mmCIF file of C-alpha atoms in Angstrom:
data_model
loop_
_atom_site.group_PDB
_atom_site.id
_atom_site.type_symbol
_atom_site.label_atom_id
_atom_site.label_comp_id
_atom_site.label_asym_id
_atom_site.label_seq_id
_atom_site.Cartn_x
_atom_site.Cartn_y
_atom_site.Cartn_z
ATOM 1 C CA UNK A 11 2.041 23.782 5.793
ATOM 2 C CA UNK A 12 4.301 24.481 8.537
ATOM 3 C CA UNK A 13 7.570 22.875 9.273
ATOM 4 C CA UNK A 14 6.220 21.344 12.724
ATOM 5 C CA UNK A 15 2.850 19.720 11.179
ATOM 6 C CA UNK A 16 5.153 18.540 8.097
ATOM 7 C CA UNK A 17 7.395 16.788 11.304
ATOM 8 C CA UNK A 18 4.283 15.034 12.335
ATOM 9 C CA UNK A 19 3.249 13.616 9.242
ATOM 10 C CA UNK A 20 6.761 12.804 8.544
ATOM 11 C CA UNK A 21 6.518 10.847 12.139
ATOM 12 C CA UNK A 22 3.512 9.392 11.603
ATOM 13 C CA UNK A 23 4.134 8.088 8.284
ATOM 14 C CA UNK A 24 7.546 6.259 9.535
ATOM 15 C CA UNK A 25 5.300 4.932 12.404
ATOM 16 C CA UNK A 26 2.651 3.981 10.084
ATOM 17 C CA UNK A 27 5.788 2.005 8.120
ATOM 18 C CA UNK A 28 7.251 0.524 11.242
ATOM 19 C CA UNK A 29 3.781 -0.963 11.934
ATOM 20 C CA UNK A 30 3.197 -2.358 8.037
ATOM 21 C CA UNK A 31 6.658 -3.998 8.262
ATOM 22 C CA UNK A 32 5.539 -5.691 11.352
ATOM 23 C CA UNK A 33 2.012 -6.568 9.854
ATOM 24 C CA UNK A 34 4.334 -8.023 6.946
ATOM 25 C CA UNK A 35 6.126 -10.373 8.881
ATOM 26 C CA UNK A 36 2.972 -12.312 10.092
ATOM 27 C CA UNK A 37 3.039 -15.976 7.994
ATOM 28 C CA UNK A 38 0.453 -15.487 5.602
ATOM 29 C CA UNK A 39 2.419 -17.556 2.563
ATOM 30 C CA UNK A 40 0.803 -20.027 1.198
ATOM 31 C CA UNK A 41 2.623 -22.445 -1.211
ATOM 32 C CA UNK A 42 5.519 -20.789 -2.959
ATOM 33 C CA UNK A 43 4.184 -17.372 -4.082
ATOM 34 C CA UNK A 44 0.808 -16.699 -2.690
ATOM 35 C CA UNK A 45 0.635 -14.041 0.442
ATOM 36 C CA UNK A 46 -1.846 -11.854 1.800
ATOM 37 C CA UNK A 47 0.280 -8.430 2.409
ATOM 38 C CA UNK A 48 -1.262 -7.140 5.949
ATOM 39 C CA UNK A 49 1.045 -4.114 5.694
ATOM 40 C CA UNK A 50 -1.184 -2.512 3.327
ATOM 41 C CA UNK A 51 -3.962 -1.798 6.168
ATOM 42 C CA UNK A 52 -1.866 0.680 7.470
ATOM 43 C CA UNK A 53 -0.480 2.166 4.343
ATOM 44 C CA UNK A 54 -3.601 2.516 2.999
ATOM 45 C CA UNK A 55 -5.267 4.440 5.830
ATOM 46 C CA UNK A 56 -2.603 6.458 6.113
ATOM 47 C CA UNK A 57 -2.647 7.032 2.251
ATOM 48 C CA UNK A 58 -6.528 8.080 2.789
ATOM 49 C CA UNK A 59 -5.635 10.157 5.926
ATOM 50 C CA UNK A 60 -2.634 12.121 4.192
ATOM 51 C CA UNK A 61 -2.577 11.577 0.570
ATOM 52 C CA UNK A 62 -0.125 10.446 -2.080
ATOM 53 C CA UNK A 63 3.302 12.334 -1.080
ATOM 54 C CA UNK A 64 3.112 11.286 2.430
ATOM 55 C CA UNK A 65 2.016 8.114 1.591
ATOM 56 C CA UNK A 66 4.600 7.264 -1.030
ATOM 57 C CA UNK A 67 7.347 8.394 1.254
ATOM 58 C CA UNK A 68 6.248 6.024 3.967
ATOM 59 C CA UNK A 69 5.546 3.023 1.880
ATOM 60 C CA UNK A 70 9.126 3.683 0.572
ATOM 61 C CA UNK A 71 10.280 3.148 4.230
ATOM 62 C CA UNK A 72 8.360 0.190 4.470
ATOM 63 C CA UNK A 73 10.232 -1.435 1.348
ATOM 64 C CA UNK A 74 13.566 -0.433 3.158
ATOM 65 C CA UNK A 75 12.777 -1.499 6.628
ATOM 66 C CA UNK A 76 13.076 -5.515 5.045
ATOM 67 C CA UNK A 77 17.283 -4.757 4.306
ATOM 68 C CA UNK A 78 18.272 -4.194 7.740
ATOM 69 C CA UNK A 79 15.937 -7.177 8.766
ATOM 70 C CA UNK A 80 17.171 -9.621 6.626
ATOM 71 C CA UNK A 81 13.719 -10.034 4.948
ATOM 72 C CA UNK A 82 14.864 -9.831 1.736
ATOM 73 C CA UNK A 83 14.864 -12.540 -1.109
ATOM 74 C CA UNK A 84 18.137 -11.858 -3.461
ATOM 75 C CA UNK A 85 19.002 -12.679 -6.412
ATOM 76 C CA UNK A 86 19.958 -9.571 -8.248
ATOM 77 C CA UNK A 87 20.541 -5.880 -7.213
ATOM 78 C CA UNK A 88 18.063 -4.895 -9.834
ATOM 79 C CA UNK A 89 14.935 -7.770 -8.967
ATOM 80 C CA UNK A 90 15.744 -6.472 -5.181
ATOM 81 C CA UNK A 91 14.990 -2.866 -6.574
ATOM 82 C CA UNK A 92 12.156 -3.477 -8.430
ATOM 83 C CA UNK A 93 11.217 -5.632 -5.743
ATOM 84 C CA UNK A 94 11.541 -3.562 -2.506
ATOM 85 C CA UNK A 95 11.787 0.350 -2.680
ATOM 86 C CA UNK A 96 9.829 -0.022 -5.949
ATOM 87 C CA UNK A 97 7.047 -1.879 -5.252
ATOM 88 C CA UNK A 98 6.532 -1.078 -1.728
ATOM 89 C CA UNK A 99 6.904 2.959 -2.455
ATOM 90 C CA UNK A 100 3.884 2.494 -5.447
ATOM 91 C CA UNK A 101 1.537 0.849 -2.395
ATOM 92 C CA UNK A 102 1.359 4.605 -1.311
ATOM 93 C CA UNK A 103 -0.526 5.571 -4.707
ATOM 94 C CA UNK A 104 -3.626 4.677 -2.300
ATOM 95 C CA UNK A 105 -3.153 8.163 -1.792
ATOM 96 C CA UNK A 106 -4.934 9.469 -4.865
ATOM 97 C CA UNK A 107 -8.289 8.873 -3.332
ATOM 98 C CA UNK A 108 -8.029 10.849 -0.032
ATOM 99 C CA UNK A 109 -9.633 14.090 -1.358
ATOM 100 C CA UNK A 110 -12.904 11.906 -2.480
ATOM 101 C CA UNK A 111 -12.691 9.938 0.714
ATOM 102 C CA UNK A 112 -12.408 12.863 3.384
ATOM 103 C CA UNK A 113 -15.220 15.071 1.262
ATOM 104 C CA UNK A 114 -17.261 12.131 1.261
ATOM 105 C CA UNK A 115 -16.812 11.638 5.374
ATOM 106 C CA UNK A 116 -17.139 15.228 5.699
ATOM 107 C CA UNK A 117 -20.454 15.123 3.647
ATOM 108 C CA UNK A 118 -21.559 12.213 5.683
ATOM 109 C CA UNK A 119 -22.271 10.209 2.190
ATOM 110 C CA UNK A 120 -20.736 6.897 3.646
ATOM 111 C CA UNK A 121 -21.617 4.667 0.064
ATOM 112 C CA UNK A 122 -18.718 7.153 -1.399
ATOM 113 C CA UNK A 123 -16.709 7.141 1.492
ATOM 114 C CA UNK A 124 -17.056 3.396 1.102
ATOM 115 C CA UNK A 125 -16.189 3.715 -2.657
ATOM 116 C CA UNK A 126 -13.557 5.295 -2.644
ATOM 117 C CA UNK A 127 -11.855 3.458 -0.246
ATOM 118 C CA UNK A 128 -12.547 0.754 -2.224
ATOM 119 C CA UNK A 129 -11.222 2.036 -4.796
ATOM 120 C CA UNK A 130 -8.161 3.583 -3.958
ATOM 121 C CA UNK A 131 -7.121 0.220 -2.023
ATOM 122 C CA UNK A 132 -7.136 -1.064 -5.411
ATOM 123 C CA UNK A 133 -5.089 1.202 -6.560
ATOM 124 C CA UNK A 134 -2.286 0.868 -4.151
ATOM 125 C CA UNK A 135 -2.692 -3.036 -4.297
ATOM 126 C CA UNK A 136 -2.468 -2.775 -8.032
ATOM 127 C CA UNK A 137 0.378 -0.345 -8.352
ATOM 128 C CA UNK A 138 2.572 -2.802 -5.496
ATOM 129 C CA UNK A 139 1.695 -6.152 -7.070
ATOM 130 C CA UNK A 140 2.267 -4.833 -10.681
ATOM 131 C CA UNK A 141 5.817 -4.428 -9.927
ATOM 132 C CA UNK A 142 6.126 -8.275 -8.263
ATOM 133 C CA UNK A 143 4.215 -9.084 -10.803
ATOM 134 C CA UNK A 144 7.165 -7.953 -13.637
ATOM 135 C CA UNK A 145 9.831 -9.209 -11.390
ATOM 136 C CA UNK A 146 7.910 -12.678 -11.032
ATOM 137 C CA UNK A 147 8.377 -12.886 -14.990
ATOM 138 C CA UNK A 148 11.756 -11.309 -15.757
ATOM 139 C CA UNK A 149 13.180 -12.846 -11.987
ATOM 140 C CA UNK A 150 11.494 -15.455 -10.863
ATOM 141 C CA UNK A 151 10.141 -17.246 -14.318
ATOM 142 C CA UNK A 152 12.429 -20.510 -14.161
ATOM 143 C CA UNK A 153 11.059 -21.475 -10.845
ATOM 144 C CA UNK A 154 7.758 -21.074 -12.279
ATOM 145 C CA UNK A 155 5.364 -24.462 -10.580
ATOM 146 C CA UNK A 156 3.699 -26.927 -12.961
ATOM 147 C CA UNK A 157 6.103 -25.956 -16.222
ATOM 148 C CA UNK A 158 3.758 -22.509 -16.543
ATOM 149 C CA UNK A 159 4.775 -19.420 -18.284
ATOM 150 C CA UNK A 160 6.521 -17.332 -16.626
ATOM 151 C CA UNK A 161 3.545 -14.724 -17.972
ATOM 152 C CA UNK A 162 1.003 -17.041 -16.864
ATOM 153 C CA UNK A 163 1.892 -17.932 -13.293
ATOM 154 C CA UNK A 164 3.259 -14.968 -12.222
ATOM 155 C CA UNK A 165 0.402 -13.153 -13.124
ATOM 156 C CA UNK A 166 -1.958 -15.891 -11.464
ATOM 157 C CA UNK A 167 0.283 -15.839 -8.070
ATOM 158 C CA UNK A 168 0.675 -12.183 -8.229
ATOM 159 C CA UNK A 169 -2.990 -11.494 -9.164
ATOM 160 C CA UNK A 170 -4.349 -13.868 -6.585
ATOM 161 C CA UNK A 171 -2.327 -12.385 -3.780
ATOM 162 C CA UNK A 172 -3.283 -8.506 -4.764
ATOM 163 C CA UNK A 173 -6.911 -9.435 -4.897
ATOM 164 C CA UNK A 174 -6.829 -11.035 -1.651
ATOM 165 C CA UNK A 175 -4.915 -8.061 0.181
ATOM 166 C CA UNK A 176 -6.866 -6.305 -1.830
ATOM 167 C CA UNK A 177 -10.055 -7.017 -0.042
ATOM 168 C CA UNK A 178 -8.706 -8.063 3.336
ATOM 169 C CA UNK A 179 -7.249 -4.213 3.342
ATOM 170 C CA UNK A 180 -10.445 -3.268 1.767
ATOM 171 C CA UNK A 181 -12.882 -4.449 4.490
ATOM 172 C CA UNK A 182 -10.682 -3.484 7.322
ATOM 173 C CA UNK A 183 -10.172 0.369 5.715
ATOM 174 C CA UNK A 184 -14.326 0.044 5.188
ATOM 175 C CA UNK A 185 -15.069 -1.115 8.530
ATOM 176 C CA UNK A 186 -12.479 1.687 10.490
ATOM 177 C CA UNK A 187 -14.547 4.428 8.369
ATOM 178 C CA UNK A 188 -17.724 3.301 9.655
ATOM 179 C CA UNK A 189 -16.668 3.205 12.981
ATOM 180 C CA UNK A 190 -14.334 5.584 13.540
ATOM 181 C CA UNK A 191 -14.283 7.655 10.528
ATOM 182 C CA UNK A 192 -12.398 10.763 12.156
ATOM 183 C CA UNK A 193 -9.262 8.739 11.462
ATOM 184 C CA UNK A 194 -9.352 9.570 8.039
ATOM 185 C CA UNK A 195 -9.821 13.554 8.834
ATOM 186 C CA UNK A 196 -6.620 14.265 10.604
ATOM 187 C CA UNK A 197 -6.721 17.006 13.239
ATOM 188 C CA UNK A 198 -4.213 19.285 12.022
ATOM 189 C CA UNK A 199 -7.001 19.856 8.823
ATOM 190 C CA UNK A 200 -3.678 19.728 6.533
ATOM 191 C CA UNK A 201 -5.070 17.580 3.893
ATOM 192 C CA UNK A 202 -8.509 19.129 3.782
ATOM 193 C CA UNK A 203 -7.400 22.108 4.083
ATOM 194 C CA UNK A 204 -4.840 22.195 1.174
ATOM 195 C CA UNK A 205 -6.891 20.157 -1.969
ATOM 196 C CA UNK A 206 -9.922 22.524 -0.322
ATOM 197 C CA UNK A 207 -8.405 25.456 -2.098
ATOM 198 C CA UNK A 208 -7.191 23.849 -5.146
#
């Protein structure tokens, strides 16, 4: 890859986190702990565009982008970790299906296009929420609602609100591929062109 087409995706992929963070800052808290992350539309179609190292690089700059904000909730260096470039960086796991995804676009076999997307939303939903999900328990345990475990509700906030952005950033990723599906083949052919030979 050359140094000017890794400068792109480098460009688009803090872009792509500029536009997540934004997404992120829409209300979508309900109660206490349960949020639908709309950040993750982006990162994942950028995951499914450019794959995992791209992706994890610009999910990390979507975990950093809250310090400078102020969006951060503090209570230790280590939850804020775990929390921030941690979680947010695993989001760009997405990444792992873009091979299946672009063949499948290429191949014009839109149920595994569909799939996949599917599944590797899950994936990057799953990998992000796992992480709040151990610093719900270990951080966040004695503010627990109702006198729950700490096991029990963080895993029943957490879980609720990865499903849900799960599936809002599912339907969203499914409906640009069916529309517009070239935005999952980018122009330069770097992706394709690289697993292609592998």
């Amino acid at each position: 890859m050359s140094k000017t087409n890794k400068t792109r995706i480098m460009i688009e992929g803090t872009i792509v986190a500029a536009l997540a963070f934004m997404l992120s800052l829409i209300p979508t808290t309900i109660g206490s702990s349960f949020t639908v992350s709309l950040g993750m539309i982006p990162m994942v179609l950028f995951a499914l565009r450019r794959g995992v190292k791209p992706a994890l690089l610009s999910a990390f700059i979507w975990g950093i982008l809250h310090f400078p904000a102020g969006d951060v909730y503090f209570l230790s260096v280590i939850q804020v970790l775990i929390e921030y470039p941690i979680a947010f960086t695993f989001a760009g796991f997405a990444g792992v299906y873009a091979k299946k995804v672009q063949q499948a676009i290429l191949a014009d076999d839109m149920q595994a296009a569909r799939k996949n997307i599917v599944y590797g939303t899950f994936v990057g939903t799953g990998a992000k929420f796992f992480w709040h999900f151990i610093a719900g328990v270990v951080f966040w345990g004695s503010y627990a609602l109702w006198g729950l475990n700490p096991w029990i509700f963080s895993f029943v906030m957490n879980g609720a609100s990865g499903l849900a952005t799960a599936i809002v950033t599912a339907i969203v990723a499914v409906l640009v591929a069916e529309k517009v599906p070239q935005l999952y083949l980018p122009k330069d052919g770097n992706l394709i062109q690289k697993r292609s030979h592998q």
